[in-house]
Coordinates of C-alpha atoms and ligand atoms in Angstrom, one line a residue:
X1 CA 8.1 37.5 -18.7
X2 CA 11.4 35.7 -19.2
X3 CA 10.7 32.6 -21.3
X4 CA 13.3 29.8 -21.5
X5 CA 13.8 29.6 -25.3
X6 CA 15.0 26.0 -25.3
X7 CA 11.9 24.9 -23.4
X8 CA 9.3 24.3 -26.1
X9 CA 11.3 21.2 -26.4
X10 CA 11.2 17.8 -27.7
X11 CA 7.6 17.1 -26.8
X12 CA 6.1 18.6 -30.0
X13 CA 8.5 17.0 -32.5
X14 CA 10.2 14.1 -30.9
X15 CA 7.3 11.8 -30.3
X16 CA 9.2 8.7 -31.2
X17 CA 9.6 5.4 -29.7
X18 CA 7.0 3.4 -27.9
X19 CA 4.3 5.4 -26.2
X20 CA 1.9 4.6 -23.5
X21 CA -1.8 5.0 -24.2
X22 CA -2.0 7.9 -21.7
X23 CA 0.7 9.8 -23.5
X24 CA -1.1 9.3 -26.8
X25 CA -4.3 10.6 -25.1
X26 CA -2.5 13.7 -23.9
X27 CA -1.1 14.3 -27.3
X28 CA -4.5 14.0 -28.8
X29 CA -5.8 16.6 -26.3
X30 CA -3.0 18.9 -27.4
X31 CA -3.9 18.5 -31.1
X32 CA -7.6 18.8 -30.5
X33 CA -7.5 21.9 -28.3
X34 CA -4.5 23.8 -29.7
X35 CA -6.8 25.2 -32.3
X36 CA -9.2 26.5 -29.6
X37 CA -8.8 30.3 -29.6
X38 CA -11.7 31.6 -27.4
X39 CA -11.0 33.7 -24.3
X40 CA -8.7 36.5 -23.4
X41 CA -5.3 36.8 -21.7
X42 CA -5.7 38.5 -18.3
X43 CA -4.4 42.0 -18.5
X44 CA -5.7 43.6 -15.2
X45 CA -2.2 42.9 -14.1
X46 CA -0.5 44.7 -17.1
X47 CA 2.5 42.4 -17.2
X48 CA 0.3 39.3 -17.6
X49 CA -1.1 40.8 -20.8
X50 CA 2.2 40.2 -22.5
X51 CA 1.8 36.4 -22.3
X52 CA 1.9 34.6 -25.7
X53 CA -1.7 33.3 -26.2
X54 CA -0.5 30.5 -28.5
X55 CA 1.4 28.7 -25.6
X56 CA -0.1 25.4 -24.7
X57 CA 1.5 22.8 -22.4
X58 CA 0.1 19.8 -20.7
X59 CA 1.7 17.6 -18.1
X60 CA 0.4 14.7 -16.0
X61 CA 2.2 13.2 -13.1
X62 CA 1.2 9.8 -11.8
X63 CA 1.3 8.9 -8.1
X64 CA 4.2 6.5 -8.8
X65 CA 6.2 9.6 -10.0
X66 CA 6.1 9.3 -13.8
X67 CA 5.7 12.6 -15.5
X68 CA 4.1 12.9 -19.0
X69 CA 4.7 16.1 -20.9
X70 CA 3.2 17.5 -24.1
X71 CA 3.7 20.8 -25.8
X72 CA 5.0 23.8 -23.9
X73 CA 5.2 21.9 -20.6
X74 CA 8.5 23.6 -19.7
X75 CA 7.5 27.2 -20.3
X76 CA 7.5 29.2 -17.1
X77 CA 4.5 31.3 -16.1
X78 CA 3.3 32.8 -12.8
X79 CA 1.5 30.5 -10.5
X80 CA -1.0 33.2 -9.3
X81 CA -4.0 31.7 -7.6
X82 CA -2.6 28.1 -7.9
X83 CA -0.4 29.1 -5.0
X84 CA -3.5 29.4 -2.7
X85 CA -4.0 25.7 -1.9
X86 CA -0.4 25.2 -1.1
X87 CA -0.1 28.2 1.1
X88 CA -3.3 27.2 2.9
X89 CA -1.7 23.7 3.5
X90 CA 1.4 25.4 4.7
X91 CA -0.5 27.6 7.1
X92 CA -2.3 24.6 8.6
X93 CA 0.9 22.8 9.2
X94 CA 2.8 25.9 10.4
X95 CA 0.3 27.5 12.7
X96 CA -1.9 24.5 13.5
X97 CA -5.4 23.9 12.2
X98 CA -7.2 25.5 15.1
X99 CA -5.5 28.9 14.5
X100 CA -6.1 28.8 10.7
X101 CA -9.7 27.6 10.9
X102 CA -10.5 30.3 13.4
X103 CA -9.4 33.0 10.9
X104 CA -10.6 31.6 7.6
X105 CA -13.9 29.8 6.7
X106 CA -14.3 26.8 4.3
X107 CA -17.7 27.6 2.7
X108 CA -17.9 28.3 -1.0
X109 CA -18.7 32.0 -1.7
X110 CA -20.0 31.6 -5.2
X111 CA -18.3 34.9 -5.8
X112 CA -15.5 35.8 -8.3
X113 CA -11.9 35.4 -7.0
X114 CA -11.4 39.1 -6.2
X115 CA -14.7 39.6 -4.3
X116 CA -14.5 42.0 -1.4
X117 CA -17.4 40.3 0.4
X118 CA -16.6 38.6 3.8
X119 CA -18.8 36.1 5.6
X120 CA -21.1 36.8 8.5
X121 CA -18.2 36.8 11.0
X122 CA -16.3 39.2 8.8
X123 CA -13.9 36.5 7.9
X124 CA -13.0 35.2 4.4
X125 CA -15.4 32.6 3.0
X126 CA -12.6 30.2 2.1
X127 CA -8.8 30.2 1.4
X128 CA -9.3 29.8 -2.4
X129 CA -10.6 33.4 -2.9
X130 CA -8.3 36.3 -2.7
X131 CA -9.5 37.4 0.8
X132 CA -8.8 33.9 2.2
X133 CA -5.5 33.7 0.5
X134 CA -4.3 37.1 1.7
X135 CA -5.4 36.0 5.2
X136 CA -3.2 32.9 4.8
X137 CA -0.2 35.0 3.7
X138 CA -0.9 37.2 6.7
X139 CA -0.8 34.1 9.0
X140 CA 2.5 33.0 7.5
X141 CA 3.8 36.6 8.0
X142 CA 2.6 36.6 11.6
X143 CA 4.8 33.5 12.2
X144 CA 7.8 34.1 9.9
X145 CA 8.0 37.9 9.6
X146 CA 10.3 39.2 6.9
X147 CA 11.2 35.6 6.0
X148 CA 7.6 34.8 5.1
X149 CA 7.9 34.9 1.4
X150 CA 11.0 32.8 1.3
X151 CA 9.4 30.3 3.6
X152 CA 6.5 30.0 1.1
X153 CA 8.7 29.8 -1.9
X154 CA 10.7 27.0 -0.4
X155 CA 7.5 25.1 0.5
X156 CA 6.2 25.5 -3.1
X157 CA 9.5 24.2 -4.3
X158 CA 9.2 21.1 -2.2
X159 CA 5.8 20.4 -3.8
X160 CA 7.4 20.9 -7.2
X161 CA 10.5 19.0 -6.4
X162 CA 12.8 21.8 -7.4
X163 CA 13.8 25.3 -6.3
X164 CA 11.4 27.9 -7.7
X165 CA 12.1 31.5 -8.5
X166 CA 9.9 34.6 -8.9
X167 CA 9.0 36.8 -11.9
X168 CA 10.1 40.2 -10.8
X169 CA 8.3 42.0 -13.6
X170 CA 4.9 40.4 -12.9
X171 CA 5.4 41.1 -9.2
X172 CA 6.2 44.8 -9.7
X173 CA 3.3 45.1 -12.1
X174 CA 0.8 43.6 -9.7
X175 CA 2.2 45.5 -6.7
X176 CA 1.8 48.7 -8.7
X177 CA -1.8 48.0 -9.6
X178 CA -3.1 45.8 -6.8
X179 CA -5.3 48.2 -4.9
X180 CA -8.3 46.0 -4.9
X181 CA -6.3 43.4 -3.1
X182 CA -5.0 46.0 -0.7
X183 CA -8.6 47.0 0.0
X184 CA -9.3 43.4 0.9
X185 CA -6.2 43.5 3.1
X186 CA -7.4 46.5 5.0
X187 CA -10.8 45.1 5.4
X188 CA -9.3 41.9 6.9
X189 CA -7.2 44.0 9.3
X190 CA -10.3 45.9 10.3
X191 CA -11.9 42.6 11.3
X192 CA -8.8 41.3 13.0
X193 CA -8.0 38.5 10.6
X194 CA -4.8 40.3 9.5
X195 CA -2.9 41.6 12.4
X196 CA 0.4 42.6 10.7
X197 CA 1.1 45.6 8.5
X198 CA -1.2 45.3 5.5
X199 CA 1.5 46.3 3.0
X200 CA 3.9 43.8 4.3
X201 CA 1.3 41.1 4.1
X202 CA 0.3 42.1 0.5
X203 CA 3.9 42.1 -0.5
X204 CA 4.1 38.4 0.6
X205 CA 0.9 37.7 -1.3
X206 CA 2.0 39.5 -4.6
X207 CA 5.4 37.7 -4.5
X208 CA 3.8 34.3 -3.9
X209 CA 1.5 34.9 -6.9
X210 CA 4.6 35.7 -9.0
X211 CA 6.4 32.5 -8.4
X212 CA 7.4 30.9 -11.7
X213 CA 6.2 27.4 -12.5
X214 CA 5.8 25.2 -15.6
X215 CA 3.0 22.8 -16.4
X216 CA 5.3 20.0 -15.4
X217 CA 5.9 21.6 -12.0
X218 CA 2.1 22.0 -11.5
X219 CA 1.5 18.4 -12.4
X220 CA 4.1 17.2 -9.8
X221 CA 2.6 19.7 -7.2
X222 CA -0.9 18.3 -8.0
X223 CA 0.3 14.7 -7.8
X224 CA 1.8 15.5 -4.3
X225 CA -1.7 16.6 -3.2
X226 CA -3.1 13.5 -4.7
X227 CA -0.6 11.4 -2.9
X228 CA -1.4 12.5 0.7
X229 CA 1.4 15.0 0.7
X230 CA 4.2 12.8 -0.5
X231 CA 5.9 14.2 -3.6
X232 CA 5.9 11.1 -5.8
X233 CA 9.0 12.2 -7.7
X234 CA 11.3 13.1 -4.7
X235 CA 9.6 10.9 -2.1
X236 CA 9.5 13.7 0.4
X237 CA 6.5 14.1 2.7
X238 CA 5.9 17.7 2.0
X239 CA 2.9 18.4 4.3
X240 CA 0.8 16.3 6.7
X241 CA -2.1 14.2 5.3
X242 CA -4.4 16.4 7.5
X243 CA -3.4 19.6 5.7
X244 CA -3.5 17.9 2.3
X245 CA -7.0 16.4 2.7
X246 CA -8.4 19.7 4.0
X247 CA -6.7 21.6 1.2
X248 CA -8.3 19.2 -1.4
X249 CA -11.6 19.7 0.3
X250 CA -11.6 23.5 -0.2
X251 CA -10.3 23.0 -3.8
X252 CA -13.3 20.7 -4.4
X253 CA -15.9 23.2 -3.1
X254 CA -14.2 26.5 -4.1
X255 CA -11.2 25.9 -6.4
X256 CA -12.7 27.2 -9.6
X257 CA -13.9 30.6 -8.5
X258 CA -17.6 31.1 -9.2
X259 CA -17.6 28.0 -11.5
X260 CA -16.7 25.6 -8.7
X261 CA -20.1 23.9 -8.3
X262 CA -20.4 23.4 -12.0
X263 CA -16.9 22.1 -12.2
X264 CA -17.1 19.5 -9.5
X265 CA -20.5 18.4 -10.9
X266 CA -19.2 18.0 -14.5
X267 CA -15.5 17.1 -14.1
X268 CA -15.3 15.8 -10.6
X269 CA -11.6 16.4 -10.0
X270 CA -10.5 18.9 -7.4
X271 CA -8.8 21.7 -9.2
X272 CA -7.5 25.3 -8.9
X273 CA -6.8 27.7 -11.7
X274 CA -4.7 30.9 -11.8
X275 CA -5.1 34.0 -14.0
X276 CA -1.6 33.3 -15.4
X277 CA -3.2 30.6 -17.5
X278 CA -2.5 27.6 -15.3
X279 CA -4.9 24.9 -14.1
X280 CA -4.0 22.4 -11.5
X281 CA -6.1 19.2 -11.1
X282 CA -5.5 16.6 -8.4
X283 CA -7.4 13.3 -8.3
X284 CA -6.7 11.7 -5.0
X285 CA -4.7 8.4 -5.1
X286 CA -4.5 8.7 -8.9
X287 CA -2.8 11.6 -10.6
X288 CA -1.9 15.3 -10.8
X289 CA -2.5 17.4 -13.9
X290 CA -0.9 20.7 -14.9
X291 CA -1.8 22.7 -17.9
X292 CA -0.7 26.0 -19.2
X293 CA -2.6 28.2 -21.8
X294 CA -3.0 31.9 -21.1
X295 CA -6.5 32.6 -22.6
X296 CA -9.1 32.7 -19.9
X297 CA -12.9 32.5 -19.9
X298 CA -15.2 34.9 -18.1
X299 CA -14.7 33.1 -14.8
X300 CA -10.9 33.5 -15.1
X301 CA -10.2 29.9 -16.0
X302 CA -7.9 28.8 -18.8
X303 CA -10.1 27.8 -21.8
X304 CA -7.9 25.0 -23.1
X305 CA -7.0 23.8 -19.7
X306 CA -10.7 23.3 -18.9
X307 CA -11.1 21.3 -22.0
X308 CA -8.1 19.1 -21.2
X309 CA -9.6 18.4 -17.7
X310 CA -13.0 17.7 -19.1
X311 CA -11.6 15.3 -21.7
X312 CA -9.4 13.5 -19.2
X313 CA -12.4 13.0 -16.8
X314 CA -14.9 11.9 -19.4
X315 CA -12.6 9.7 -21.5
X316 CA -11.4 7.7 -18.6
X317 CA -14.4 8.1 -16.4
X318 CA -12.3 9.7 -13.6
X319 CA -15.1 11.7 -11.9
X320 CA -14.2 11.3 -8.2
X321 CA -17.7 10.4 -7.2
X322 CA -17.9 7.7 -9.7
X323 CA -16.0 4.9 -8.0
X324 CA -16.6 1.5 -6.7
X325 CA -14.8 -1.4 -5.1
X326 CA -15.3 -5.1 -4.8
X327 CA -15.5 -5.9 -1.2
X328 CA -15.2 -9.6 -1.8
X329 CA -12.1 -9.7 -3.9
X330 CA -9.5 -9.9 -1.2
X331 CA -10.2 -13.4 0.1
X332 CA -8.5 -16.0 -2.0
X333 CA -8.9 -19.0 0.3
X334 CA -10.8 -19.7 3.5
X335 CA -10.4 -23.2 5.1
X336 CA -9.6 -25.1 8.2
X337 CA -7.1 -27.6 9.4
X338 CA -9.0 -30.4 7.9
X339 CA -8.4 -29.2 4.4
X340 CA -4.8 -28.1 4.9
X341 CA -2.8 -29.2 7.8
X342 CA 0.8 -28.1 8.4
X343 CA 3.6 -29.9 6.7
X344 CA 4.6 -31.5 10.0
X345 CA 4.0 -35.2 10.0
X346 CA 2.1 -36.0 13.2
X347 CA 1.9 -39.2 15.2
X348 CA -1.4 -41.1 15.0
X349 CA -2.8 -39.9 18.3
X350 CA -2.0 -36.3 17.3
X351 CA -3.6 -36.8 13.9
X352 CA -6.8 -38.1 15.6
X353 CA -6.9 -35.1 17.9
X354 CA -6.4 -32.6 15.1
X355 CA -9.0 -34.4 12.9
X356 CA -11.5 -34.1 15.7
X357 CA -10.8 -30.4 16.2
X358 CA -10.1 -29.3 12.7
X359 CA -12.7 -26.5 12.9
X360 CA -10.7 -24.9 15.7
X361 CA -8.1 -23.5 13.4
X362 CA -9.4 -21.3 10.5
X363 CA -7.1 -20.0 7.8
X364 CA -8.0 -17.0 5.7
X365 CA -5.7 -16.1 2.9
X366 CA -5.9 -12.5 1.7
X367 CA -4.5 -10.6 -1.2
X368 CA -4.1 -7.2 -2.9
X369 CA -5.1 -4.0 -1.3
X370 CA -7.1 -4.4 1.9
X371 CA -9.6 -1.6 2.2
X372 CA -12.3 -0.7 4.7
X373 CA -14.9 -2.6 2.5
X374 CA -12.7 -5.7 2.2
X375 CA -12.0 -6.0 5.9
X376 CA -15.6 -5.5 6.9
X377 CA -16.5 -8.3 4.5
X378 CA -13.8 -10.5 6.1
X379 CA -15.3 -9.7 9.5
X380 CA -18.7 -10.9 8.4
X381 CA -17.2 -14.1 7.0
X382 CA -15.7 -14.8 10.4
X383 CA -18.9 -14.0 12.2
X384 CA -20.9 -16.3 9.9
X385 CA -19.3 -19.5 11.2
X386 CA -18.8 -20.9 14.7
X387 CA -15.9 -19.2 16.4
X388 CA -12.6 -21.2 16.2
X389 CA -9.9 -20.9 18.8
X390 CA -7.3 -19.7 16.2
X391 CA -7.7 -17.6 13.1
X392 CA -4.7 -17.4 10.8
X393 CA -4.7 -14.4 8.5
X394 CA -2.2 -15.0 5.7
X395 CA -1.0 -11.6 4.5
X396 CA 1.9 -12.6 2.3
X397 CA 0.0 -11.5 -0.9
X398 CA -1.3 -8.3 0.6
X399 CA 0.3 -5.3 -0.9
X400 CA -1.3 -2.5 1.1
X401 CA -3.6 -2.1 4.1
X402 CA -5.2 1.3 3.9
X403 CA -5.5 3.2 7.2
X404 CA -9.3 2.7 7.6
X405 CA -8.8 -1.0 6.9
X406 CA -5.9 -1.2 9.4
X407 CA -8.1 0.2 12.1
X408 CA -11.0 -2.1 11.3
X409 CA -8.7 -5.1 11.2
X410 CA -7.2 -4.2 14.5
X411 CA -10.7 -3.7 16.0
X412 CA -11.5 -7.2 14.7
X413 CA -8.4 -8.7 16.5
X414 CA -9.5 -6.9 19.7
X415 CA -13.0 -8.4 19.3
X416 CA -11.5 -11.9 18.8
X417 CA -9.2 -11.5 21.8
X418 CA -12.2 -10.7 24.0
X419 CA -13.6 -14.2 23.1
X420 CA -10.2 -15.8 23.6
X421 CA -9.6 -16.4 20.0
X422 CA -6.0 -16.0 19.0
X423 CA -5.3 -14.1 15.7
X424 CA -2.2 -15.2 14.0
X425 CA -0.6 -13.2 11.1
X426 CA 1.6 -14.6 8.5
X427 CA 3.6 -13.2 5.7
X428 CA 4.4 -9.7 7.1
X429 CA 7.5 -8.5 8.8
X430 CA 7.2 -6.2 11.8
X431 CA 9.2 -3.5 9.9
X432 CA 6.9 -3.6 6.8
X433 CA 4.5 -0.8 5.9
X434 CA 1.7 -3.4 6.0
X435 CA 2.4 -4.0 9.6
X436 CA 2.8 -0.3 10.3
X437 CA -0.8 0.1 9.0
X438 CA -2.1 -2.0 11.9
X439 CA 0.6 -1.6 14.5
X440 CA -0.8 1.7 15.7
X441 CA -4.1 0.1 16.6
X442 CA -3.0 -3.3 17.9
X443 CA -1.2 -2.2 21.0
X444 CA -2.1 -4.2 24.1
X445 CA -3.9 -6.9 22.2
X446 CA -2.7 -10.1 24.0
X447 CA -4.0 -12.7 21.6
X448 CA -2.1 -11.7 18.6
X449 CA 0.9 -13.5 17.1
X450 CA 2.8 -13.5 14.0
X451 CA 5.1 -15.9 12.1
X452 CA 6.7 -15.2 8.8
X453 CA 5.6 -18.5 7.2
X454 CA 2.0 -19.7 6.9
X455 CA 3.1 -23.3 7.6
X456 CA 4.7 -22.1 10.9
X457 CA 1.4 -20.5 11.9
X458 CA -0.5 -23.6 11.2
X459 CA 2.0 -25.8 12.9
X460 CA 2.0 -23.6 16.0
X461 CA -1.8 -23.6 16.1
X462 CA -1.8 -27.4 15.8
X463 CA 0.6 -27.7 18.7
X464 CA -1.8 -25.5 20.8
X465 CA -4.7 -27.8 19.9
X466 CA -2.7 -31.0 20.7
X467 CA -1.5 -29.5 23.9
X468 CA -4.9 -28.3 24.9
X469 CA -6.6 -31.7 24.4
X470 CA -3.8 -34.1 25.3
X471 CA -1.9 -32.0 27.9
X472 CA 1.5 -32.4 26.3
X473 CA 3.5 -32.2 23.1
X474 CA 5.9 -35.1 23.5
X475 CA 8.7 -33.9 21.2
X476 CA 11.2 -35.4 23.6
X477 CA 9.4 -38.8 24.0
X478 CA 11.3 -41.8 22.8
X479 CA 9.5 -43.9 20.3
X480 CA 9.9 -47.5 19.4
X481 CA 10.4 -48.9 15.9
X482 CA 7.0 -50.6 16.3
X483 CA 5.4 -47.1 16.1
X484 CA 7.0 -46.4 12.7
X485 CA 4.2 -46.4 10.0
X486 CA 6.9 -47.5 7.5
X487 CA 7.4 -50.7 9.5
X488 CA 3.8 -51.4 10.3
X489 CA 3.1 -55.1 10.2
X490 CA 6.6 -56.3 11.1
X491 CA 6.9 -58.9 13.9
X492 CA 8.8 -58.1 17.1
X493 CA 11.6 -60.3 16.0
X494 CA 11.9 -58.6 12.7
X495 CA 12.0 -55.2 14.4
X496 CA 14.7 -56.4 16.7
X497 CA 16.7 -57.8 13.8
X498 CA 16.4 -54.5 12.0
X499 CA 17.4 -52.5 15.1
X500 CA 20.5 -54.5 15.4
X501 CA 21.6 -53.4 11.9
X502 CA 21.6 -49.7 12.8
X503 CA 23.4 -47.3 15.1
X504 CA 21.7 -44.8 17.5
X505 CA 22.8 -41.2 16.6
X506 CA 22.3 -37.9 18.4
X507 CA 22.2 -34.6 16.6
X508 CA 22.3 -31.1 18.0
X509 CA 19.6 -28.6 16.9
X510 CA 20.6 -27.0 13.6
X511 CA 22.7 -30.0 12.3
X512 CA 22.3 -31.1 8.7
X513 CA 21.6 -34.8 9.0
X514 CA 21.1 -35.4 5.3
X515 CA 22.5 -33.2 2.5
X516 CA 20.8 -33.3 -0.8
X517 CA 24.2 -33.1 -2.5
X518 CA 25.5 -36.3 -1.0
X519 CA 24.7 -39.9 -2.3
X520 CA 22.1 -41.7 -0.2
X521 CA 23.8 -44.1 2.1
X522 CA 21.4 -44.6 5.0
X523 CA 17.9 -44.5 6.1
X524 CA 16.8 -42.9 9.5
X525 CA 14.1 -43.7 12.0
X526 CA 13.4 -40.7 14.2
X527 CA 13.2 -41.8 17.8
X528 CA 12.8 -38.4 19.4
X529 CA 13.0 -34.7 18.5
X530 CA 12.0 -32.8 15.4
X531 CA 13.6 -32.6 12.0
X532 CA 12.6 -30.7 8.9
X533 CA 13.0 -31.5 5.2
X534 CA 14.2 -28.6 3.1
X535 CA 14.5 -28.2 -0.7
X536 CA 17.8 -26.8 -2.0
X537 CA 15.9 -23.5 -2.7
X538 CA 15.2 -23.1 1.0
X539 CA 11.5 -24.1 1.0
X540 CA 10.6 -26.3 4.0
X541 CA 8.5 -29.2 2.7
X542 CA 7.9 -31.2 5.8
X543 CA 8.4 -31.3 9.5
X544 CA 8.8 -34.7 11.1
X545 CA 8.5 -35.8 14.7
X546 CA 9.4 -38.9 16.6
X547 CA 8.1 -42.1 15.0
X548 CA 8.7 -41.0 11.4
X549 CA 11.3 -42.2 9.0
X550 CA 13.4 -39.9 6.8
X551 CA 15.8 -40.6 3.9
X552 CA 13.3 -43.3 3.0
X553 CA 12.9 -41.9 -0.5
X554 CA 16.2 -43.5 -1.2
X555 CA 14.3 -46.8 -1.4
X556 CA 12.9 -45.5 -4.6
X557 CA 15.4 -43.0 -5.9
X558 CA 19.1 -43.1 -6.4
X559 CA 19.5 -39.4 -5.5
X560 CA 18.6 -37.3 -2.5
X561 CA 16.3 -34.4 -3.5
X562 CA 16.2 -32.5 -0.2
X563 CA 18.2 -31.7 3.0
X564 CA 17.1 -32.9 6.4
X565 CA 18.0 -30.7 9.4
X566 CA 17.5 -31.1 13.1
X567 CA 15.1 -28.6 14.6
X568 CA 15.5 -29.7 18.1
X569 CA 18.1 -32.2 19.5
X570 CA 17.4 -35.4 17.8
X571 CA 17.9 -39.1 18.4
X572 CA 17.6 -41.4 15.4
X573 CA 18.4 -44.9 14.4
X574 CA 20.6 -44.8 11.3
X575 CA 20.4 -48.0 9.2
X576 CA 22.9 -48.3 6.2
X577 CA 20.9 -48.7 3.0
X578 CA 23.0 -51.6 1.9
X579 CA 22.2 -53.5 5.1
X580 CA 18.5 -52.5 4.9
X581 CA 18.3 -53.8 1.3
X582 CA 19.9 -57.1 2.4
X583 CA 17.4 -57.3 5.3
X584 CA 14.6 -56.9 2.8
X585 CA 16.0 -59.4 0.3
X586 CA 16.4 -62.1 3.0
X587 CA 12.8 -61.7 4.1
X588 CA 10.7 -61.2 0.9
X589 CA 7.4 -60.9 2.8
X590 CA 8.9 -58.1 5.0
X591 CA 10.3 -56.4 1.9
X592 CA 6.9 -56.4 0.3
X593 CA 5.2 -55.1 3.5
X594 CA 7.7 -52.2 3.8
X595 CA 7.2 -51.2 0.1
X596 CA 3.4 -51.4 0.6
X597 CA 3.7 -49.1 3.7
X598 CA 5.9 -46.6 1.7
X599 CA 3.2 -46.5 -1.0
X600 CA 0.6 -45.8 1.6
X601 CA 2.6 -43.0 3.1
X602 CA 3.2 -41.4 -0.3
X603 CA -0.5 -41.7 -1.1
X604 CA -1.4 -39.9 2.1
X605 CA 1.0 -37.1 1.2
X606 CA -0.5 -36.9 -2.2
X607 CA -4.0 -36.6 -0.8
X608 CA -2.9 -33.7 1.5
X609 CA -1.1 -32.0 -1.4
X610 CA -4.2 -32.3 -3.6
X611 CA -6.5 -30.9 -0.9
X612 CA -4.2 -27.9 -0.4
X613 CA -4.1 -27.2 -4.2
X614 CA -7.9 -27.5 -4.4
X615 CA -8.4 -25.1 -1.5
X616 CA -6.3 -22.5 -3.2
X617 CA -7.9 -22.9 -6.6
X618 CA -11.5 -23.4 -5.6
X619 CA -12.7 -19.8 -5.1
Ligands
LIG1 N1 -2.5 37.6 -8.1 C1 -3.8 37.5 -8.6 C2 -4.8 38.4 -7.9 O1 -4.8 38.4 -6.7 C3 -4.3 36.1 -8.5 C4 -5.6 35.9 -9.0 C5 -5.9 34.6 -9.6 O2 -5.0 33.9 -10.1 O3 -7.1 34.2 -9.5 O4 -5.5 39.2 -8.5

């Protein structure tokens, strides 16, 4: 076998710099097991017998694409039976599951890898024993003819993230001595599982077993299996999630030859070994492990490789059946309008309506990864209280919605729509992966809306409530100064005097009426339309409608702290600050009244802000 001399590498000697705990753990495995000398190098394929028994390499690839390497992780060796899962996945995707599943079973045989026994239908028990793997190679040959091997080699390369080559000597050696596998091939042809020329099919199989890989390659290939078929290093979707999940299933039940049951019981990580000394282990959604050490136990599994897998599984408690999830941890806040209205200042009659119907808008803020369990829990929280008319799901802190969760969530929206409840989503863009997770299931749901900002969702729902109970949202209505809370308590004469100091102004939607950067020169009383107050960093802090004042903070502060922009066309009375001050000074009672009103408005805002904070920090 041609060994790349430079490849023993760095790993053994250059362990410098800061290390992560996982790398230290892998190094400890290397130190602990490098002294393990039990087992024998496979020599039934003569060329394999030449392998250096001292070689030991470990590599672990994470699903975010980081690859750890220790020892001889870059020494090439032949993939052998570790090719079987990948070629099975390839057959599923190339010929379709129906065709493949008709030819090859998925039951464990409990037999050694080279068993000649077939199942009751005279088909291979599963694709992890030689009979099933030869049948897979036959299926690929059926579809690709003379190009079959290259097709397989390239697919294996996509799993590894690099072009792979073949060890000619091992191939020639196995081809010269592989009569037992030929016997299996003829048996399969006899039962109609292999339809092409047996020698041509066996040639594909022997070549695929002789593909050269390193422990690093195997780790990346295993991590691709763990990552629903997306190579975490290259980002390529190598195979479909269907093919990958079925491949991991047969690895679970039959990957470790006649040790498979014991293996999944003790280690609990789907794995496949090869007589070349490699072991591939793939823990779904977590990691891929590749190890290389040529000495094998009596089942044909690498002795040191098994020890590494056992240590990894037990040290970090990674057994795949040993998992839990907290169904309740995704709800960070659950409240209604009463506890957190929108930032839009409402006129008194609207406030009264919203206060009376605060239960009608429920807001549920979610976070993290939404799983099947989380969403079911959310559904039960919804069902536990009287049904509101609007439920806002704030998803801005949601990183991922799993597929099962996406489906369950969409079923929930459908259920709500049937009762005329509108579901409103905030914090996700239509182009985001989070939206994609639900988009597939939400088609045709009428009562589903989305806005980028939570405040926009709340404001929209409030408008619906106001409209529903008062019949109109009077954003165009003209208001009188007497409706201004800031001017409450002023006499008609005082209001007329004040009005005469100002000028009526009209602004188009989108105009900046007040710029934070400019000195405060006037105060505004909004007569009609809507404006919003925006901090210099772009955050909208309030939406104001007819009857409100803005720029009033200048009565307390010498600087502007926010911009004010027209949302809709606006009519406002602009009163120069200097004139307003003079007006106050000339009428001390009025001046005191206005400052009292201002204090009241600020106190109200503070109460709202405090409630919002407590809603978010309560649970
Ligand atoms: N090429 C080997 C054979 O068919 C693969 C066996 C294995 O790795 O288990 O004998």
